XYZ file of C-alpha atoms in Angstrom:
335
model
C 123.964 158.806 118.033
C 122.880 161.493 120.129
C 125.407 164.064 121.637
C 124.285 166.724 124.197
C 123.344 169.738 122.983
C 124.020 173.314 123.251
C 121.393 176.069 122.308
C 122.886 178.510 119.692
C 120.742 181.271 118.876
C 117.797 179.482 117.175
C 119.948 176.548 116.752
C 120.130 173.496 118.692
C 123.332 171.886 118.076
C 125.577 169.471 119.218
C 128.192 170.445 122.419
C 130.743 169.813 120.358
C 130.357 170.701 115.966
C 133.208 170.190 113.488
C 135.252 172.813 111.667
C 135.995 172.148 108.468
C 138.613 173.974 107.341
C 141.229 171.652 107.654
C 140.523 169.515 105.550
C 140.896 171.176 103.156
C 144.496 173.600 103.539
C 145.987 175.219 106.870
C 147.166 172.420 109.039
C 149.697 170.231 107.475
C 148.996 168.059 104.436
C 145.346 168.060 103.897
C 143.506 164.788 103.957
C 142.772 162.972 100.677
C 139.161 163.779 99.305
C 138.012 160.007 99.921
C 139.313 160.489 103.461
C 137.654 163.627 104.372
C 134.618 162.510 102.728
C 134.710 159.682 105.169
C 135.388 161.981 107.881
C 132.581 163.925 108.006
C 130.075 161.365 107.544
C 131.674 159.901 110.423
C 131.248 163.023 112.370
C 127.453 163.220 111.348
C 127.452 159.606 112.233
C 128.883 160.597 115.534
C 125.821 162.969 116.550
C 127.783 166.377 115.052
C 124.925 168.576 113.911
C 126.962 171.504 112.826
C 129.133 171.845 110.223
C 130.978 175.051 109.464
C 132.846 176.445 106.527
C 133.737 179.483 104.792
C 134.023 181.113 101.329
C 138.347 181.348 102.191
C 139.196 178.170 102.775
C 140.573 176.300 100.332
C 139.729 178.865 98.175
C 135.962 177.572 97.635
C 137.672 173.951 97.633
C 135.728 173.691 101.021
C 132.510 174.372 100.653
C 132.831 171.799 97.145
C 133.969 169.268 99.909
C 131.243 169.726 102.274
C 128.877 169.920 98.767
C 129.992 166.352 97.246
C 130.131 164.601 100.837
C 127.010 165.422 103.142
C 124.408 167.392 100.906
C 122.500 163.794 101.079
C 122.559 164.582 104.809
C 121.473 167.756 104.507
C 118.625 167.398 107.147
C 121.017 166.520 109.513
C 122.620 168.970 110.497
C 122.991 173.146 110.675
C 125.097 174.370 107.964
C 127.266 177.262 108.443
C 129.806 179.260 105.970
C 130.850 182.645 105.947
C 131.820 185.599 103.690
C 133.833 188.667 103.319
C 137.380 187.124 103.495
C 138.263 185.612 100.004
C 141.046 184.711 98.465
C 141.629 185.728 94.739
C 144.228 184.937 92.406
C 145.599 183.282 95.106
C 145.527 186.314 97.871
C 143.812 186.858 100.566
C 141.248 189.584 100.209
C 138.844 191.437 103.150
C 136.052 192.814 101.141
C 132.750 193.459 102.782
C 130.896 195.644 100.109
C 127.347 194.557 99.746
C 127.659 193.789 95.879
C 130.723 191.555 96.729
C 128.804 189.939 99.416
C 125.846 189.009 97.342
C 128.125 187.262 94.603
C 130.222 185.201 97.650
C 126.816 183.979 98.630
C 126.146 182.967 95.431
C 128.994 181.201 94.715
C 128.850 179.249 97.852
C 125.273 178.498 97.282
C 126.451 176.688 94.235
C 130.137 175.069 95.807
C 127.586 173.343 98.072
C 124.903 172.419 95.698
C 122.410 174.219 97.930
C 119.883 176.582 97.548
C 120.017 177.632 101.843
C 122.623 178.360 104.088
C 120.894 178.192 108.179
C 123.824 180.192 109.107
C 126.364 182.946 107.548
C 128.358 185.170 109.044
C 130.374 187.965 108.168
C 133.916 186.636 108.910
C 135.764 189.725 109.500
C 134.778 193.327 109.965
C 135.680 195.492 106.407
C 136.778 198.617 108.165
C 136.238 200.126 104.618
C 132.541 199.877 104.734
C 130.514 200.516 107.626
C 129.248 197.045 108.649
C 125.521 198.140 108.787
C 126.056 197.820 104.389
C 127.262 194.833 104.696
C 125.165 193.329 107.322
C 121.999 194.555 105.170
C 123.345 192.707 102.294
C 123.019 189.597 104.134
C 119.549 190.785 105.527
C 118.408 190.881 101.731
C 119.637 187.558 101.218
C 117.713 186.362 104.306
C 114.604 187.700 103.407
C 115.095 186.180 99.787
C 115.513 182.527 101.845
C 119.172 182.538 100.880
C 120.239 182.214 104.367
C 118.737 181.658 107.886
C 120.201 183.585 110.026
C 123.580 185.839 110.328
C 126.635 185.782 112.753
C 129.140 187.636 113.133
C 133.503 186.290 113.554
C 135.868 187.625 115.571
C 134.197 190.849 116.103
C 134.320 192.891 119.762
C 131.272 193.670 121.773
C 131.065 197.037 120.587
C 130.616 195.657 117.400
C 128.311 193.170 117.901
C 125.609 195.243 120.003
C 126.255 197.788 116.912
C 124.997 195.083 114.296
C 122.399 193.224 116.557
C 120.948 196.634 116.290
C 120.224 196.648 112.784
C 119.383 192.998 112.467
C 119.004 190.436 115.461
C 122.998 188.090 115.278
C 122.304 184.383 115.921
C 126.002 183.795 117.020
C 129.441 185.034 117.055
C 132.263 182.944 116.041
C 135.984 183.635 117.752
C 138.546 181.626 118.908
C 138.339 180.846 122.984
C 140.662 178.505 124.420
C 142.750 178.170 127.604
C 145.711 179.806 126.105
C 143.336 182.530 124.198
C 141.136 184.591 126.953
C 139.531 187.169 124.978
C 135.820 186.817 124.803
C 135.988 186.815 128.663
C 137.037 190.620 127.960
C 133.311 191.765 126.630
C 131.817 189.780 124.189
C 130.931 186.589 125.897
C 128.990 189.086 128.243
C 127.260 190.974 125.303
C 126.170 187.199 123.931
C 124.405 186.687 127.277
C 122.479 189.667 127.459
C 121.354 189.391 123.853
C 120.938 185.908 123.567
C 123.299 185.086 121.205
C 124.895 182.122 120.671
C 128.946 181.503 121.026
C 130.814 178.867 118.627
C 133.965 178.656 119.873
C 137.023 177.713 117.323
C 140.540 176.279 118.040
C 139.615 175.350 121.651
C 142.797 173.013 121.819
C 144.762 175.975 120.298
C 146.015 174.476 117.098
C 146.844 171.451 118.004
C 149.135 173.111 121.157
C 146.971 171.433 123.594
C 146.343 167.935 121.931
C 150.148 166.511 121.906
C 150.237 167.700 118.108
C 152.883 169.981 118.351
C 156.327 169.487 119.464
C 158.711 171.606 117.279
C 158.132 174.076 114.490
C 159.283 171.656 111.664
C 155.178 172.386 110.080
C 154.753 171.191 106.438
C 155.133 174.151 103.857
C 152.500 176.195 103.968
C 151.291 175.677 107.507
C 149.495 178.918 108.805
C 151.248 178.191 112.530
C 154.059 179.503 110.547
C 153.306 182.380 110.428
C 151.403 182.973 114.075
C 154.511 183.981 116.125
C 153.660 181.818 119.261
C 153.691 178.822 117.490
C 156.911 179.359 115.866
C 160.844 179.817 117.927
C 161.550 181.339 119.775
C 158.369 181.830 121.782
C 157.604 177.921 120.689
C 160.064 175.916 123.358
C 158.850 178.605 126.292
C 154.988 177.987 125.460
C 155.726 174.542 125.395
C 157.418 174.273 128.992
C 153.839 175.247 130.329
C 152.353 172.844 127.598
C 154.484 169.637 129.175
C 153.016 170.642 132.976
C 149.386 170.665 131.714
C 149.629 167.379 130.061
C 150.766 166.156 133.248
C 147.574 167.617 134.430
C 145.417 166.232 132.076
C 147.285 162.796 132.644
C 146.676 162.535 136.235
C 143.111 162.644 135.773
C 142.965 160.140 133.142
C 141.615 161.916 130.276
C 143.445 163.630 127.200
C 144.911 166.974 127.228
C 142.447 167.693 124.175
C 139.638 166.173 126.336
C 140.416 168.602 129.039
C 140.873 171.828 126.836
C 137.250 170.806 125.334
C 135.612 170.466 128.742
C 137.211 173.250 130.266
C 135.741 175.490 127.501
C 132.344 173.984 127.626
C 132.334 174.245 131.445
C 132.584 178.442 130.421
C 129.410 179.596 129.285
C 126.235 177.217 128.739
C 125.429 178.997 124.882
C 128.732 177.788 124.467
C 129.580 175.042 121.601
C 133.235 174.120 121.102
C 134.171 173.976 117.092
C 136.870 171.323 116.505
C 139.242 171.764 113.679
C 140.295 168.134 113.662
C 140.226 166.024 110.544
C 140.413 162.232 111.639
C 137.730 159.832 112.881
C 140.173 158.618 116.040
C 140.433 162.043 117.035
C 137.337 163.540 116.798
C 135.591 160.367 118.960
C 138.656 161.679 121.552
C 137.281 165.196 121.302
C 134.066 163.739 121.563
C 134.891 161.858 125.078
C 135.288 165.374 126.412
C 131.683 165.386 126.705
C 132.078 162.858 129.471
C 134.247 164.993 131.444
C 133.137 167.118 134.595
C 136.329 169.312 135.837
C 136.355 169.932 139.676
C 137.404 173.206 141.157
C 141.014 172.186 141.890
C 141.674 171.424 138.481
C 140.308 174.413 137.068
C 142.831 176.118 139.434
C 145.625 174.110 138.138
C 144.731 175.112 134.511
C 144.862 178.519 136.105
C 147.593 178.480 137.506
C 149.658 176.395 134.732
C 148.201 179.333 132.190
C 148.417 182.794 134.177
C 147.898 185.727 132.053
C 151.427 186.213 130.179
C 152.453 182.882 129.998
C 152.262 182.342 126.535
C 154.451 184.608 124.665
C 153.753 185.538 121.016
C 151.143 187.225 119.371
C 148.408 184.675 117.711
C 147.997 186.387 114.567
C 150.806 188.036 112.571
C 150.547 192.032 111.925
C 148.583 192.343 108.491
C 146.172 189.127 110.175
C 145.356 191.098 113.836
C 145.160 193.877 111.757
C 141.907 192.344 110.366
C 140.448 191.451 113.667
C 137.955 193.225 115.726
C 138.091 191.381 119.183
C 139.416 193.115 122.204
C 142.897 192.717 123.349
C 144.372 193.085 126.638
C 146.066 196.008 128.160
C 149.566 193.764 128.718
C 148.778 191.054 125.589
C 151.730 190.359 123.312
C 150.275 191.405 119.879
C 154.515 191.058 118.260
């Protein structure tokens, strides 16, 4: 199958590629490994040509995945991991010195039974080391053939013209959703004028905008547990604007997740929506988003339903935001 595609830096990929961090810890109960192998040779079935990862999750148990289930596949489709964040002896470490860099790529070069990675970024910014070190680490590797090309998550503007300076960025990875504005602030500007590509994570917001959440009863170990909008008592407010946008959604025949996804592809055209979801029923649902053309009224509504201030609670916890570069607002709730 052929989706519609979205140019990414030097990558053409599909409108809509797959996250795969889920499947392996964050959300829930993680799949089995006979489902998620199933999964994401459904998604490649699908038309996905992008499949993203990173050295944290599952603490390598990812990247294995992804290594045991599609590395048959491997022409298919653009693989992407990232490195920097880690976790080790089971916490989570930001470490972006170049020698520490060079041995994450290795061992994710060997979770995923590759010898080439098209696309790594750095996935936080190390404060502790000035990011033109660690950006030239991953400039050695690409030279060597290690990797294709380097991105950059959840970094601000400022940032990113600061490393596309040293070494052109193929894309920037944040999160960009309805309920989560901040790219509009600077970067998705700076991506325009240097012709980088945007993958955009969480565009249904965690599963706020897809009828997945209705209380904060999460399994044990659930990172929405510790996010403070996802949790009481900002939970039952946010979801009072959540109930009104379904309604939204449901008038015009479509799924709330359907909407979310077309409203953030309707954004920016080197725009591709990353989907966190983990079943075959859902991701051909995330897929029919691609069908979708939003009018002006209902990009009003969606407005309107989601003024600035609506949601209340910070997205990250204090030690998390503490780790990210993006802009804020002047009024956002960061507690």
């Amino acid at each position: 199958m052929t989706l519609p595609h979205r140019q990414i830096g030097p990558f053409k990929v599909s409108a809509v590629t797959v996250g795969c961090m889920a499947l392996s810890h964050a959300y829930d109960v993680p799949p089995s490994e006979a489902d998620a192998v199933r999964f994401l040779n459904h998604a490649l079935d699908s038309g996905i040509t992008m499949l993203d990862t990173a050295a944290i999750y599952g603490a390598g148990a990812n990247e294995s995945l992804l290594g045991k289930a599609v590395m048959h596949r491997r022409r298919e489709f653009v693989l992407a991991s990232k490195c920097v964040l880690d976790l080790v002896d089971g916490k989570r470490v930001l470490d972006g010195r170049p020698e520490v860099i060079t041995r994450s790529l290795e061992n994710s070069l060997r979770r995923l039974g590759t010898d080439h990675i098209d696309l790594f970024y750095l996935h936080r910014l190390d404060r502790d080391v000035p990011v033109e070190e660690s950006v030239g680490a991953l400039v050695r590797a690409r030279e060597a053939g290690k990797i294709g090309h380097i991105g950059l998550s959840e970094m601000s503007a400022d940032t990113v013209r600061r490393v596309h300076a040293v070494h052109p960025i193929a894309a920037v990875q944040s999160e960009y959703s309805i309920c989560v504005r901040n790219p509009e602030i600077a970067v998705l500007d700076a991506c325009a004028e240097l012709g980088i590509g945007f993958v955009a994570f969480s565009p249904v917001v965690r599963g706020l905008l897809s009828r997945a959440i209705r209380s904060d009863d999460y399994a044990r170990g659930d990172i929405r547990l510790g996010m403070p909008r996802f949790v009481e008592p900002n939970l039952s407010h946010n979801l009072k604007a959540v109930a009104e946008y379904e309604a939204l959604a449901d008038a015009r025949g479509i799924s709330p997740a359907q909407l979310a996804i077309a409203w953030l592809l309707s954004r920016r055209p080197f725009l591709t929506a990353l989907v966190g979801t983990r079943t075959p029923v859902h991701l051909d649902e995330n897929l029919g988003a691609l069908d979708v053309t939003l009018d002006g009224d209902t990009l009003a509504a969606i407005d309107r339903i989601f003024a600035p201030g609506t949601i209340r609670g910070a997205r990250y916890n204090g030690p998390t935001q503490a780790q990210i570069d993006t802009e804020t607002f002047a009024d956002e709730d960061l507690d």
